[in-house]
Amino acid sequence: MARDRTDFADRIRPPAPKGAENTVARLEEALLQVAVQMERQPAFAPIFVRLEAELAAAREAEANGPLARAKALRDQQARRAEQRLNRSNVVTLAPAHS
């Protein structure tokens, strides 16, 4: 009896090795290289489209990911602390009456 063929595309992929994260800079460089190759050979179009999607996702994650939210929270707390400090040092002068 023949074994059924299994399509591995729908399986969960193992985690990428450390240091292999898709950073925005790496994806931009890869997209540029594929664009150059695509000029010579249009068969690279699916790779180009995939890299564009991955780059958009990486930019979105960079802009709205946990690290970006943590930095925004830290900046917000620093601004509040500065405003509290400025309010406590404000001296109001009474209007002069003549």
C-alpha positions as a printed NumPy array, in Angstrom:
array([[  0.   ,   0.   ,   0.   ],
       [  1.322,   3.404,  -0.935],
       [  1.684,   5.971,   1.77 ],
       [ -0.237,   9.165,   1.387],
       [  1.897,  12.157,   0.573],
       [  1.96 ,  14.804,   3.225],
       [  2.   ,  18.491,   2.464],
       [  4.355,  20.091,   4.984],
       [  3.382,  23.669,   4.135],
       [  0.522,  23.688,   6.648],
       [  2.554,  22.3  ,   9.558],
       [  3.966,  24.456,  12.295],
       [  7.513,  25.479,  11.514],
       [ 10.221,  24.974,  14.112],
       [ 11.574,  28.151,  15.664],
       [ 14.248,  29.917,  13.666],
       [ 17.782,  29.651,  15.027],
       [ 18.963,  32.506,  17.218],
       [ 20.207,  35.469,  15.258],
       [ 18.022,  34.639,  12.253],
       [ 15.275,  37.106,  13.066],
       [ 13.788,  38.971,  10.137],
       [ 14.883,  42.455,  10.947],
       [ 13.788,  45.395,   8.854],
       [ 17.34 ,  46.063,   7.645],
       [ 17.885,  42.45 ,   6.561],
       [ 14.55 ,  42.328,   4.768],
       [ 15.206,  45.625,   2.978],
       [ 18.57 ,  44.312,   1.782],
       [ 17.054,  41.021,   0.626],
       [ 14.253,  42.857,  -1.166],
       [ 16.786,  45.009,  -3.002],
       [ 18.827,  41.971,  -4.041],
       [ 15.729,  40.167,  -5.311],
       [ 14.644,  43.305,  -7.183],
       [ 17.975,  43.333,  -9.019],
       [ 17.63 ,  39.632,  -9.847],
       [ 14.038,  40.138, -10.955],
       [ 15.164,  42.592, -13.634],
       [ 17.092,  39.733, -15.24 ],
       [ 14.666,  36.961, -14.486],
       [ 10.978,  37.67 , -13.73 ],
       [ 10.653,  34.268, -12.049],
       [ 11.769,  35.965,  -8.808],
       [  8.425,  37.822,  -8.588],
       [  6.864,  35.503,  -5.943],
       [  9.92 ,  35.905,  -3.72 ],
       [  9.749,  39.673,  -4.168],
       [  6.061,  39.713,  -3.185],
       [  6.731,  37.517,  -0.128],
       [  9.616,  39.733,   1.012],
       [  7.454,  42.844,   0.601],
       [  4.819,  41.28 ,   2.869],
       [  7.415,  40.209,   5.433],
       [  8.963,  43.687,   5.407],
       [  5.572,  45.291,   6.023],
       [  4.922,  42.879,   8.899],
       [  8.37 ,  43.537,  10.398],
       [  7.843,  47.3  ,  10.211],
       [  4.429,  46.914,  11.826],
       [  5.887,  44.768,  14.593],
       [  8.702,  47.257,  15.123],
       [  6.273,  50.167,  15.328],
       [  3.6  ,  48.49 ,  17.473],
       [  5.364,  45.587,  19.138],
       [  6.011,  45.119,  22.836],
       [  9.371,  46.879,  22.695],
       [  7.857,  49.972,  21.049],
       [  5.018,  50.02 ,  23.589],
       [  7.498,  49.693,  26.468],
       [  9.54 ,  52.629,  25.139],
       [  6.384,  54.72 ,  24.749],
       [  5.36 ,  53.923,  28.329],
       [  8.813,  54.848,  29.617],
       [  8.741,  58.148,  27.698],
       [  5.244,  58.904,  28.973],
       [  6.342,  58.331,  32.584],
       [  9.408,  60.549,  32.082],
       [  7.22 ,  63.361,  30.713],
       [  4.83 ,  63.061,  33.662],
       [  7.691,  63.185,  36.131],
       [  9.096,  66.267,  34.387],
       [  5.691,  67.974,  34.451],
       [  5.328,  67.244,  38.182],
       [  8.775,  68.688,  38.803],
       [  7.988,  71.812,  36.792],
       [  4.679,  72.341,  38.601],
       [  6.314,  72.125,  42.007],
       [  8.908,  74.756,  41.038],
       [  6.403,  77.271,  39.655],
       [  6.144,  80.469,  41.635],
       [  3.137,  82.653,  40.971],
       [  3.407,  86.354,  41.433],
       [  0.487,  88.371,  42.733],
       [ -0.682,  91.064,  40.32 ],
       [  0.58 ,  94.511,  41.266],
       [ -2.094,  96.935,  42.526],
       [ -1.555, 100.621,  42.22 ]])
